[in-house]
mmCIF file of C-alpha atoms and ligand atoms in Angstrom:
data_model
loop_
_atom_site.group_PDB
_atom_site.id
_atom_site.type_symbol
_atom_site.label_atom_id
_atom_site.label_comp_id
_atom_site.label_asym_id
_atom_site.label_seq_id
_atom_site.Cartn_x
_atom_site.Cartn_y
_atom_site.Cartn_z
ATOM 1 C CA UNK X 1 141.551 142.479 237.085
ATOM 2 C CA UNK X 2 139.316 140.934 240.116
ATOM 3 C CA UNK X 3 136.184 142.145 241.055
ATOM 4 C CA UNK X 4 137.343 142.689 244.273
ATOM 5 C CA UNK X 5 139.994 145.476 243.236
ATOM 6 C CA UNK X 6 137.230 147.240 241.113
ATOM 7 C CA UNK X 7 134.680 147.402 243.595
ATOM 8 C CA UNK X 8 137.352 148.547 245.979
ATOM 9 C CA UNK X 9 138.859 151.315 243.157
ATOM 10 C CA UNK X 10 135.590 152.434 241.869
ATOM 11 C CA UNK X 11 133.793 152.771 245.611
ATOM 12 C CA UNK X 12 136.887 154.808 246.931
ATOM 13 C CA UNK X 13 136.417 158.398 247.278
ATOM 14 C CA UNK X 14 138.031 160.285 245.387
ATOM 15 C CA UNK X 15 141.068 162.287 247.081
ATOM 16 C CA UNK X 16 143.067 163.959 244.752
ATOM 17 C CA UNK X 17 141.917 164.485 240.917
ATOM 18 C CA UNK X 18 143.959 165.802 238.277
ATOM 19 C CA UNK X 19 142.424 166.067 235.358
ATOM 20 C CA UNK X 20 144.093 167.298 232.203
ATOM 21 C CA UNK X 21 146.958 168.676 232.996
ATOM 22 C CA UNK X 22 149.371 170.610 230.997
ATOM 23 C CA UNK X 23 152.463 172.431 232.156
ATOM 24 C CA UNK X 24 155.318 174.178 230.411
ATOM 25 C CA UNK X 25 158.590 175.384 231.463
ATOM 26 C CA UNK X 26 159.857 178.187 229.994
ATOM 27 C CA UNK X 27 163.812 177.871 228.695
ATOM 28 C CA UNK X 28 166.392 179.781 226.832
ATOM 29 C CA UNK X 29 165.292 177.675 224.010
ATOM 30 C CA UNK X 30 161.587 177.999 224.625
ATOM 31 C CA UNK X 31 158.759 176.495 225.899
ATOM 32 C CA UNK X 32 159.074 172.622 227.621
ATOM 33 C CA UNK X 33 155.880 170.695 227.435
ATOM 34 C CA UNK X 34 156.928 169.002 230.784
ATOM 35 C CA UNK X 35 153.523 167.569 231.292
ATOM 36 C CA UNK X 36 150.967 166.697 228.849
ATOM 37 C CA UNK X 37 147.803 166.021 229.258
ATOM 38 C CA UNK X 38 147.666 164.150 232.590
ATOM 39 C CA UNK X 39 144.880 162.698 233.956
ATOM 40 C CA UNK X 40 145.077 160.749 237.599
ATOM 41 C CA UNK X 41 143.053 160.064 240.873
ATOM 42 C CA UNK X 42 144.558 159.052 243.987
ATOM 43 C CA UNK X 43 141.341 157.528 246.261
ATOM 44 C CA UNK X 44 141.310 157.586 249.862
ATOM 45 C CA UNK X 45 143.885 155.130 252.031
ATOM 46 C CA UNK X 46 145.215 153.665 248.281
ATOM 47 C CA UNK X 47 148.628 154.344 247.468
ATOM 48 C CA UNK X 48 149.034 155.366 243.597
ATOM 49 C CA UNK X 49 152.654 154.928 241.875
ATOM 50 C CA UNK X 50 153.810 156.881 239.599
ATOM 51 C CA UNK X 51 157.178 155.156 238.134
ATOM 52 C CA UNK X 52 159.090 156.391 234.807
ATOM 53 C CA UNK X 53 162.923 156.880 233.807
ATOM 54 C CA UNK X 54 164.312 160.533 234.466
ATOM 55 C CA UNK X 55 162.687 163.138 232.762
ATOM 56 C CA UNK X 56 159.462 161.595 232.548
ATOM 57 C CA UNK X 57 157.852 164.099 234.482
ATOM 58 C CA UNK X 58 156.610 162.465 237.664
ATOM 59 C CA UNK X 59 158.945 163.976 239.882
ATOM 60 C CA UNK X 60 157.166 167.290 238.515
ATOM 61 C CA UNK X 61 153.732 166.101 238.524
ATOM 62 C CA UNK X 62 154.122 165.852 242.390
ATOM 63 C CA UNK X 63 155.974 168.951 242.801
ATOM 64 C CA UNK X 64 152.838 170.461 240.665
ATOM 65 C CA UNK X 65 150.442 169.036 243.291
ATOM 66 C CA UNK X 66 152.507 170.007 246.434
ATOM 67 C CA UNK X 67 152.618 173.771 244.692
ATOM 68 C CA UNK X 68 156.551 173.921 244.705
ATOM 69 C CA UNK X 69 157.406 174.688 241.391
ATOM 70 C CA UNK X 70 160.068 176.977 240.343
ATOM 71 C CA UNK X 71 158.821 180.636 238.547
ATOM 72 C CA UNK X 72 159.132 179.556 234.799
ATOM 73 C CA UNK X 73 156.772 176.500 234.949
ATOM 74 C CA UNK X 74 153.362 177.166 233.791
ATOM 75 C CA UNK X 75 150.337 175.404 234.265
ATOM 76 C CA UNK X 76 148.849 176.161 230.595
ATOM 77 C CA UNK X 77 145.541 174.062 231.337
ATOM 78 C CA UNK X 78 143.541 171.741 233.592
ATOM 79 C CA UNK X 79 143.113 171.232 237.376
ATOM 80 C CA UNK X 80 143.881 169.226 240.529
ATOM 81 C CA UNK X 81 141.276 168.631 242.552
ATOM 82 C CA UNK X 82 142.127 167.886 245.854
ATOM 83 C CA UNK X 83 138.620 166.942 248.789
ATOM 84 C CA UNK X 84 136.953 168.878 245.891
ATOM 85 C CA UNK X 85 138.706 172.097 245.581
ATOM 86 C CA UNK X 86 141.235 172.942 242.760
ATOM 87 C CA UNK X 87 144.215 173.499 244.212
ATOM 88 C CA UNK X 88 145.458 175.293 241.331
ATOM 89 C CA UNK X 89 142.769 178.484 241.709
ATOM 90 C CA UNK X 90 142.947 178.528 245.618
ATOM 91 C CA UNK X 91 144.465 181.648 247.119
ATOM 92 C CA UNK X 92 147.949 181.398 248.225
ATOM 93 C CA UNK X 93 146.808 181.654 252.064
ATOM 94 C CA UNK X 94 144.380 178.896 251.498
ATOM 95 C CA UNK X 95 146.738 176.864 249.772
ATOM 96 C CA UNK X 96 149.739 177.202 252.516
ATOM 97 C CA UNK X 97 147.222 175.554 255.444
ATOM 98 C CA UNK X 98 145.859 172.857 253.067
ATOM 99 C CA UNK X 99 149.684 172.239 252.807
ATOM 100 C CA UNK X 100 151.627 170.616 256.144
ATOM 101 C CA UNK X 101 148.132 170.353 257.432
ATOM 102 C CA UNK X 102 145.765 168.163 254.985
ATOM 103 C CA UNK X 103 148.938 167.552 252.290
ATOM 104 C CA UNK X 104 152.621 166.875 253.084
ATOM 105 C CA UNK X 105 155.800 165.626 251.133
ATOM 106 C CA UNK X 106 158.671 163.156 251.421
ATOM 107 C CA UNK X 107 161.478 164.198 249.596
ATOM 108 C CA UNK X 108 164.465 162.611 247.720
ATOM 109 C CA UNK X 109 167.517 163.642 249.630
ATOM 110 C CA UNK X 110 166.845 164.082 253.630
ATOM 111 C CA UNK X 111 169.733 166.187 254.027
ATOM 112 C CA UNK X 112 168.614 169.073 252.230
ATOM 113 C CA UNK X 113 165.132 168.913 253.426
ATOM 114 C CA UNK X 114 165.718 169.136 257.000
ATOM 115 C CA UNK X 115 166.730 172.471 258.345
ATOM 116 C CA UNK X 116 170.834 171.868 259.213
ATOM 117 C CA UNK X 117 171.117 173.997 262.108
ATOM 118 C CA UNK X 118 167.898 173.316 264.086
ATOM 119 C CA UNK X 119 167.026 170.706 266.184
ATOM 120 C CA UNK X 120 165.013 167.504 265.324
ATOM 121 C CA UNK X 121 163.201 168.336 268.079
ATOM 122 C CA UNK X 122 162.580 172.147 267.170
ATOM 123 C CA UNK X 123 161.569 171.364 263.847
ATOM 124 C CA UNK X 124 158.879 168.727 264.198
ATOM 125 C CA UNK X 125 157.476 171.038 266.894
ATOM 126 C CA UNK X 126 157.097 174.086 264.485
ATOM 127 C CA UNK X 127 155.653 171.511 261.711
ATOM 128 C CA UNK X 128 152.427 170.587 264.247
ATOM 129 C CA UNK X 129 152.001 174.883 264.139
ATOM 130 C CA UNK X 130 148.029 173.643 263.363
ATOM 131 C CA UNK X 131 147.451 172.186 266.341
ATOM 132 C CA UNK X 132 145.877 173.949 269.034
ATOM 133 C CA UNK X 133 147.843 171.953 271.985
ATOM 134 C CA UNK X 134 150.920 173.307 274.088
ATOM 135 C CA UNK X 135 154.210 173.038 273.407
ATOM 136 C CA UNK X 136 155.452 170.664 275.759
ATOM 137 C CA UNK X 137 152.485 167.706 274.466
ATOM 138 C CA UNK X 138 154.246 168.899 270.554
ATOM 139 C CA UNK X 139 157.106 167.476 271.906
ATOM 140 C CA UNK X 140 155.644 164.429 273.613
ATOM 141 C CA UNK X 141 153.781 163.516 270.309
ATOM 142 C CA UNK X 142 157.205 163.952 268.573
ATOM 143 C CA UNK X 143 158.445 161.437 270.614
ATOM 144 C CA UNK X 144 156.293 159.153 270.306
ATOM 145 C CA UNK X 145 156.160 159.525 266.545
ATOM 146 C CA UNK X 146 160.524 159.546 266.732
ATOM 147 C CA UNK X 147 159.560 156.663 268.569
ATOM 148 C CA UNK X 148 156.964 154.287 265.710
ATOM 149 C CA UNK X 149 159.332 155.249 263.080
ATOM 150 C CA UNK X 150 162.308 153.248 264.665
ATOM 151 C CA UNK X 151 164.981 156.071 265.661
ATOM 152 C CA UNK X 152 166.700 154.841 269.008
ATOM 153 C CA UNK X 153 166.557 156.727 272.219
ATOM 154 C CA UNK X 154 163.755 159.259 271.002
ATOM 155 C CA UNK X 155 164.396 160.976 274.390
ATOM 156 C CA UNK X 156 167.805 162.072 273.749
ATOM 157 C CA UNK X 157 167.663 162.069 269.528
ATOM 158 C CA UNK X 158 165.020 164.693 269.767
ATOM 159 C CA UNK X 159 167.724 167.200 270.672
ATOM 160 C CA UNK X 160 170.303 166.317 268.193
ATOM 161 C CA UNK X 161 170.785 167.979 264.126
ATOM 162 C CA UNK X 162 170.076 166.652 260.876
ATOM 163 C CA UNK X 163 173.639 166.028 260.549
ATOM 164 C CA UNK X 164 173.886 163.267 263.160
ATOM 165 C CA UNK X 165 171.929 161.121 261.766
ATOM 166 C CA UNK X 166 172.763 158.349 259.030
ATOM 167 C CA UNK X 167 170.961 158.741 255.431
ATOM 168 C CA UNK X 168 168.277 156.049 256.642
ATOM 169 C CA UNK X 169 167.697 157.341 259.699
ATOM 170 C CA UNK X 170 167.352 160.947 258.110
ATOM 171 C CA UNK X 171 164.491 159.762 255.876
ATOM 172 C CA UNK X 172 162.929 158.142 258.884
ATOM 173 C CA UNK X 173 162.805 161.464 260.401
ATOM 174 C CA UNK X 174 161.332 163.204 257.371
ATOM 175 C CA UNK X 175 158.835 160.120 257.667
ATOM 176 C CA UNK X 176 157.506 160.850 260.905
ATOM 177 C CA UNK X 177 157.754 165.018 260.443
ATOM 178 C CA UNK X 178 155.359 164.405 257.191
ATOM 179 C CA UNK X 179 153.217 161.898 259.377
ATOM 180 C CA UNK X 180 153.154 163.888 262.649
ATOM 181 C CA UNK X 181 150.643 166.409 260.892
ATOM 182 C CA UNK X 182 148.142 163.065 260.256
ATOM 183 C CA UNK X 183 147.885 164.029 256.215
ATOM 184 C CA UNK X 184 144.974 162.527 254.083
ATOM 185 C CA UNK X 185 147.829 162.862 251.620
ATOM 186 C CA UNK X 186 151.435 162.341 251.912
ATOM 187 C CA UNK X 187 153.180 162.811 248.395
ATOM 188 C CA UNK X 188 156.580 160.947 248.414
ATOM 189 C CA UNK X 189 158.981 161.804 245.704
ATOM 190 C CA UNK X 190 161.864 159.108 245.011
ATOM 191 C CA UNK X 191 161.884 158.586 249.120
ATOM 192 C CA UNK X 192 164.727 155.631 248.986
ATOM 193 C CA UNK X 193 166.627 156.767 245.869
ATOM 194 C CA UNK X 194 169.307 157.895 248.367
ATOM 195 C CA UNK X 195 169.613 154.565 250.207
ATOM 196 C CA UNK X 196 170.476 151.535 249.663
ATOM 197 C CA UNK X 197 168.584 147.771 249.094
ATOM 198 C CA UNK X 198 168.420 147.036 252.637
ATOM 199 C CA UNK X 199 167.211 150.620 253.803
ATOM 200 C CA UNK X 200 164.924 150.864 250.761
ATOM 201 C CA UNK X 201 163.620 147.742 252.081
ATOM 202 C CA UNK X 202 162.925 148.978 255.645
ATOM 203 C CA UNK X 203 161.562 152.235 254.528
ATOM 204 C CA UNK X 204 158.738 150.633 252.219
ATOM 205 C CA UNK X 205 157.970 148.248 254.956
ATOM 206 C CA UNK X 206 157.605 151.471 257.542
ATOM 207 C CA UNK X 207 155.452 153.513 255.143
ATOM 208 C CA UNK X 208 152.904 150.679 254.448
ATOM 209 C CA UNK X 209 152.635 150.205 257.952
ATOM 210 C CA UNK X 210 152.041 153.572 259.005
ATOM 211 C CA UNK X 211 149.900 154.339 255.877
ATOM 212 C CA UNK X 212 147.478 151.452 257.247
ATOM 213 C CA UNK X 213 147.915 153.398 260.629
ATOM 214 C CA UNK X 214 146.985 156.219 259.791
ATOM 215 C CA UNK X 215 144.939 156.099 256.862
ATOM 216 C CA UNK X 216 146.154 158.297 254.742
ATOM 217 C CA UNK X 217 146.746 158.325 250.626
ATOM 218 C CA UNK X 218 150.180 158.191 249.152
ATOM 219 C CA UNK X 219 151.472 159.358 245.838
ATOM 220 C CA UNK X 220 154.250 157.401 245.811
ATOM 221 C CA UNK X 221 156.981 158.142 242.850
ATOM 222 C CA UNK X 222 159.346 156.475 242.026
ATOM 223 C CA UNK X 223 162.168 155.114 239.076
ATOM 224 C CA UNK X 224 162.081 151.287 241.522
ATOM 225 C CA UNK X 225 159.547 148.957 239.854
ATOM 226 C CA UNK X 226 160.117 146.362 242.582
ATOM 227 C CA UNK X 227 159.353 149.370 245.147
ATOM 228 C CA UNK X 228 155.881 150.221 243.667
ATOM 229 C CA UNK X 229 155.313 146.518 243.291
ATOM 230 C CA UNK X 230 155.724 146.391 247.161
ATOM 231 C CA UNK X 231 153.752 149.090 248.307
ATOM 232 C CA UNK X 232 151.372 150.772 245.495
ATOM 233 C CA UNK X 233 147.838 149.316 245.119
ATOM 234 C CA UNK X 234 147.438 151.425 241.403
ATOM 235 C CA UNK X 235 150.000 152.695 238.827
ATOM 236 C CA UNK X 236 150.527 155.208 236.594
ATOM 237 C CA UNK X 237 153.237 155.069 234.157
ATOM 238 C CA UNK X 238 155.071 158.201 232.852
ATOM 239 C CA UNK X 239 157.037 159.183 229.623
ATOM 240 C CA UNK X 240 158.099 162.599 228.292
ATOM 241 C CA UNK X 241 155.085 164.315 230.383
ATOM 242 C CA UNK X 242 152.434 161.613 229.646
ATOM 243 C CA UNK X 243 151.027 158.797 231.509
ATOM 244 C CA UNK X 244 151.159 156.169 228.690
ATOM 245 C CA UNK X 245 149.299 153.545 231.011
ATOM 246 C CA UNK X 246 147.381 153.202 234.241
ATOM 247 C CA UNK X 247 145.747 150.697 236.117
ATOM 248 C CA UNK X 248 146.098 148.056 239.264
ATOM 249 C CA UNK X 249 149.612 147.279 240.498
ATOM 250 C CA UNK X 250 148.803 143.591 239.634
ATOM 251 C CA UNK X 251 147.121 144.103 236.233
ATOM 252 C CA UNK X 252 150.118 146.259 234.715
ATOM 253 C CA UNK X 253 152.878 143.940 236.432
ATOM 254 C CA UNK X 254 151.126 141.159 234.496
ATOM 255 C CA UNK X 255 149.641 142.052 231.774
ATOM 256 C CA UNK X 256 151.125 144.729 230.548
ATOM 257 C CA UNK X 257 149.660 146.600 227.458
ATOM 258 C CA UNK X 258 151.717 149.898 226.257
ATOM 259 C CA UNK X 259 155.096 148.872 224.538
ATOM 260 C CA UNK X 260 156.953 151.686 226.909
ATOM 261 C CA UNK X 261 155.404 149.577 230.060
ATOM 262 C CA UNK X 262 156.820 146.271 228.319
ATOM 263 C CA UNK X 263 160.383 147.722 227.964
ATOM 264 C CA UNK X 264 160.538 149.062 231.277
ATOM 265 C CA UNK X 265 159.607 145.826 232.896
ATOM 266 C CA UNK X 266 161.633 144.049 230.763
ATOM 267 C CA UNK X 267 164.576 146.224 232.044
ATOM 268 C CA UNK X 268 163.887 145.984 235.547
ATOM 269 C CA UNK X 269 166.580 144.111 237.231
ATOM 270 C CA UNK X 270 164.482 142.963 239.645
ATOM 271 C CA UNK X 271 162.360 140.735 237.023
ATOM 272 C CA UNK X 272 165.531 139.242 235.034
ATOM 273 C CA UNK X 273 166.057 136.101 236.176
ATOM 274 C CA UNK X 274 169.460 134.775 234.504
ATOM 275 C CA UNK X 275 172.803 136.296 235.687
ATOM 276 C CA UNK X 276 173.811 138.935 233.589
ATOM 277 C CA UNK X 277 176.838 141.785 234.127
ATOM 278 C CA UNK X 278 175.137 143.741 231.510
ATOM 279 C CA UNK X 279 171.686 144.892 232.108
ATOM 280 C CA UNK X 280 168.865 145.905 229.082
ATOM 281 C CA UNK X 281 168.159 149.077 228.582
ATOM 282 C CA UNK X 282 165.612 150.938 226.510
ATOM 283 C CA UNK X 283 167.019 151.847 222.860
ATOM 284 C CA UNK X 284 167.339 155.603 222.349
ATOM 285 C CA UNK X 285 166.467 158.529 224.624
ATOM 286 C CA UNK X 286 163.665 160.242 225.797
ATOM 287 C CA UNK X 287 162.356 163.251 223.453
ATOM 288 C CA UNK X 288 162.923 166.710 223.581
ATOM 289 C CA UNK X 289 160.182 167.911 224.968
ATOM 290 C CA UNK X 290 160.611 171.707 223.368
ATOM 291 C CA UNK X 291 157.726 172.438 220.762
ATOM 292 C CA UNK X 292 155.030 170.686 219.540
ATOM 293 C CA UNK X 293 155.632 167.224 217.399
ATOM 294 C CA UNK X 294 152.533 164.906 215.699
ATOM 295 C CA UNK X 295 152.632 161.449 216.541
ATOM 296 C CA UNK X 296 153.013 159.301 219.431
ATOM 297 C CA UNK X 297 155.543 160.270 221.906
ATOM 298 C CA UNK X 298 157.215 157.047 221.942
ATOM 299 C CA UNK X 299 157.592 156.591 218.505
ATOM 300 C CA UNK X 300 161.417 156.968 218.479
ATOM 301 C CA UNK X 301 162.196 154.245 220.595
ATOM 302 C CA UNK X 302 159.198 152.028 219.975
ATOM 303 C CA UNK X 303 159.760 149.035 217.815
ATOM 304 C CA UNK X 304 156.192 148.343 217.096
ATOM 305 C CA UNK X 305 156.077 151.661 215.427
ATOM 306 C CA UNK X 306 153.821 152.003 212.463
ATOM 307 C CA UNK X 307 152.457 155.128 210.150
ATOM 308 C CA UNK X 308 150.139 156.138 211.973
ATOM 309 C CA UNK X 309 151.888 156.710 215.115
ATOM 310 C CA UNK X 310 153.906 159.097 213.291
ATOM 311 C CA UNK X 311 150.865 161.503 212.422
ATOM 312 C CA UNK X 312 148.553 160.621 215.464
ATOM 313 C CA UNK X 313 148.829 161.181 218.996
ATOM 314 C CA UNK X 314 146.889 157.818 220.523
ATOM 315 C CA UNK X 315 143.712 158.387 222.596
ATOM 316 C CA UNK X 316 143.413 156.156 225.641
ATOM 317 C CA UNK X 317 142.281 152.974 225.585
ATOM 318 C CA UNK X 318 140.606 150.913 227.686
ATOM 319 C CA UNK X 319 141.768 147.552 228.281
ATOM 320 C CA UNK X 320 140.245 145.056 230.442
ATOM 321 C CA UNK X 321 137.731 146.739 233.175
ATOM 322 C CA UNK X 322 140.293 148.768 234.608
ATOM 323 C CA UNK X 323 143.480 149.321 232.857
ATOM 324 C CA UNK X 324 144.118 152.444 230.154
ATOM 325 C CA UNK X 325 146.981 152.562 227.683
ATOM 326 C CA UNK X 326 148.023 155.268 225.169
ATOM 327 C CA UNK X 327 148.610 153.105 221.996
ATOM 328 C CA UNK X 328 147.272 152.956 218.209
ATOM 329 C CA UNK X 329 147.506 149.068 218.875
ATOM 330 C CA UNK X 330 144.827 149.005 221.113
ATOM 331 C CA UNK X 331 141.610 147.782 219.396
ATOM 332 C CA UNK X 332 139.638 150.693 218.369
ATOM 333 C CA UNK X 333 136.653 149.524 219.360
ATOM 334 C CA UNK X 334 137.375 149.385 222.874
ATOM 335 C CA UNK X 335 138.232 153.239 223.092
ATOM 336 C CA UNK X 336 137.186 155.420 226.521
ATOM 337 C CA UNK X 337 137.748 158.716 224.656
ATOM 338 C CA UNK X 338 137.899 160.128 221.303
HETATM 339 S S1 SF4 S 401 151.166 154.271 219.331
HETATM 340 FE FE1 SF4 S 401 152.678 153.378 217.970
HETATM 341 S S2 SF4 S 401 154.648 154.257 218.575
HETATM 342 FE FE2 SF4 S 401 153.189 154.643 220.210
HETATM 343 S S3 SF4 S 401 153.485 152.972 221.608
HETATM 344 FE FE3 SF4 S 401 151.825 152.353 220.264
HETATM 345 S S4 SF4 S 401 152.801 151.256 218.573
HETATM 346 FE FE4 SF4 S 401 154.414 152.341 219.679
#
């Protein structure tokens, strides 16, 4: 890693801190350890990734954070500190104005997260409810934001219904509804799953810009390597509930030291240069996550596997001045935490 991305990771205040986080669902079948252990800051103006296949848990890990969970998840332990309060042991009033005011979300599909049968207009009105300021300079700061994020005659859109608009255009919308409220963090689950290369494309461009704008965090998740690579300054990869390694976008990319990291990079179609019609994929599938099991939580699918990562779950390890991995073949004597 370069100096310059330390000093600039370790001087960073500290936005959003989850520290040891553990979260069950309860099932017919009984309890999901959905996340385990997780541990992740997201510093001001940085955007974090969080990338993983499905049912890694980092679609959850932002719903956690946003407070939109469904009534059988359980947080069982740890906290999420967000400008220094936990969000997790905040009244529900205080929680609804830190959310849409200080925190706001991008979802995966546009359609079902806009309101079908109001108005654009309407509804990124009622999403400014915070602001003190009449109606009528709502709407003319809805233009304007209509405007930055690239939807075509703002002055007539504004009046039209989710259901006019295109898929791309859609998510632009959602873009400048989460924006309009000027977030320090904007948490964007899986924002260009629903689109395709060329809209993906235009969409990552868009939120780096405006994120420079206006300053704000992002917690950007995502399955897309090539999309994190883009946009994220830090990572944070996921499997079964745990982040198996963390560090700069550049160091993990690179240097890569968990084997789940490897395998996913190595799978990325983005990063395999012969032609191919069939593309790698990772041996196996993920875990149950029901009950407890000793031992790594790769060891299934890992093909480094040895005895001990049958018995013990690995510690993380430090590697290099800023990069953590969850793996028994990490030199021991380089360990953060025991
Ligand atoms: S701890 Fe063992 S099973 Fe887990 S990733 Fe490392 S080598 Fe593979």
């Amino acid at each position: 890693m370069r100096r310059d991305d330390l000093i600039q990771h370790t001087s960073a205040r500290r936005l959003l801190e989850i520290r040891a986080l553990n979260l069950d669902f309860g099932t017919p079948r009984g309890r999901m350890h959905a996340l385990r252990d997780v541990s992740l800051d997201v510093p001001a103006a940085q955007v974090i990734g969080v990338v993983g296949e499905s049912g890694s848990g980092k679609s959850t890990l932002a719903y956690t954070v946003m407070g939109l969970l469904p009534e059988n998840a359980d947080v069982t332990s740890g906290s999420i500190l967000f400008e220094g309060k936990d969000l997790l042991k905040m009244p529900t009033q205080a929680r609804r104005e830190v959310l849409g005011d200080r925190l706001s979300m991008i979802f995966q599909d546009p359609m079902t997260a806009l309101n079908p049968v109001r108005t654009i207009g309407n509804q990124m009105i009622d999403i400014q409810h915070h602001e003190q300021v009449s109606r009528s300079e709502k709407r003319t700061r809805a233009l304007e934001m209509l405007h930055r994020v690239g939807i075509p005659d703002p002055q007539i859109r504004i009046g039209a219904y989710p259901h006019h608009f295109s898929g791309g255009m859609r998510q632009r919308v959602c873009i400048a509804m989460a924006l309009l409220v000027k977030p320090a963090l904007l948490v964007a689950d899986e924002p260009t799953t629903a689109l395709d290369a060329t809209l993906e494309v235009q969409i990552i461009h868009l939120l780096k810009d405006l994120q420079k704008e206006i300053g704000c965090s992002i917690l950007f998740v995502s399955h897309h390597l090539g999309a994190v690579a883009e946009l994220c300054d830090r990572v944070a990869v996921m499997y079964a509930g745990e982040v198996v390694e963390q560090g700069a976008v550049r160091d993990i990319f690179h240097n890569p030291a968990h084997p789940y990291t490897r395998a996913l990079l190595e799978c990325d179609p983005g990063r395999i240069k012969k032609s191919t019609r069939t593309l790698p994929t990772i041996p196996g599938e993920v875990p149950s996550l029901l009950g407890n099991s000793k031992g790594c939580i790769f060891r299934t699918r890992c093909p480094q596997a040895f005895n001990r990562c049958l018995q013990e779950n690995p510690v993380e390890y430090r590697i290099g001045l800023d990069q953590v991995a969850r793996c028994h073949l990490l030199d021991e004597e380089r360990l953060v935490s025991a």
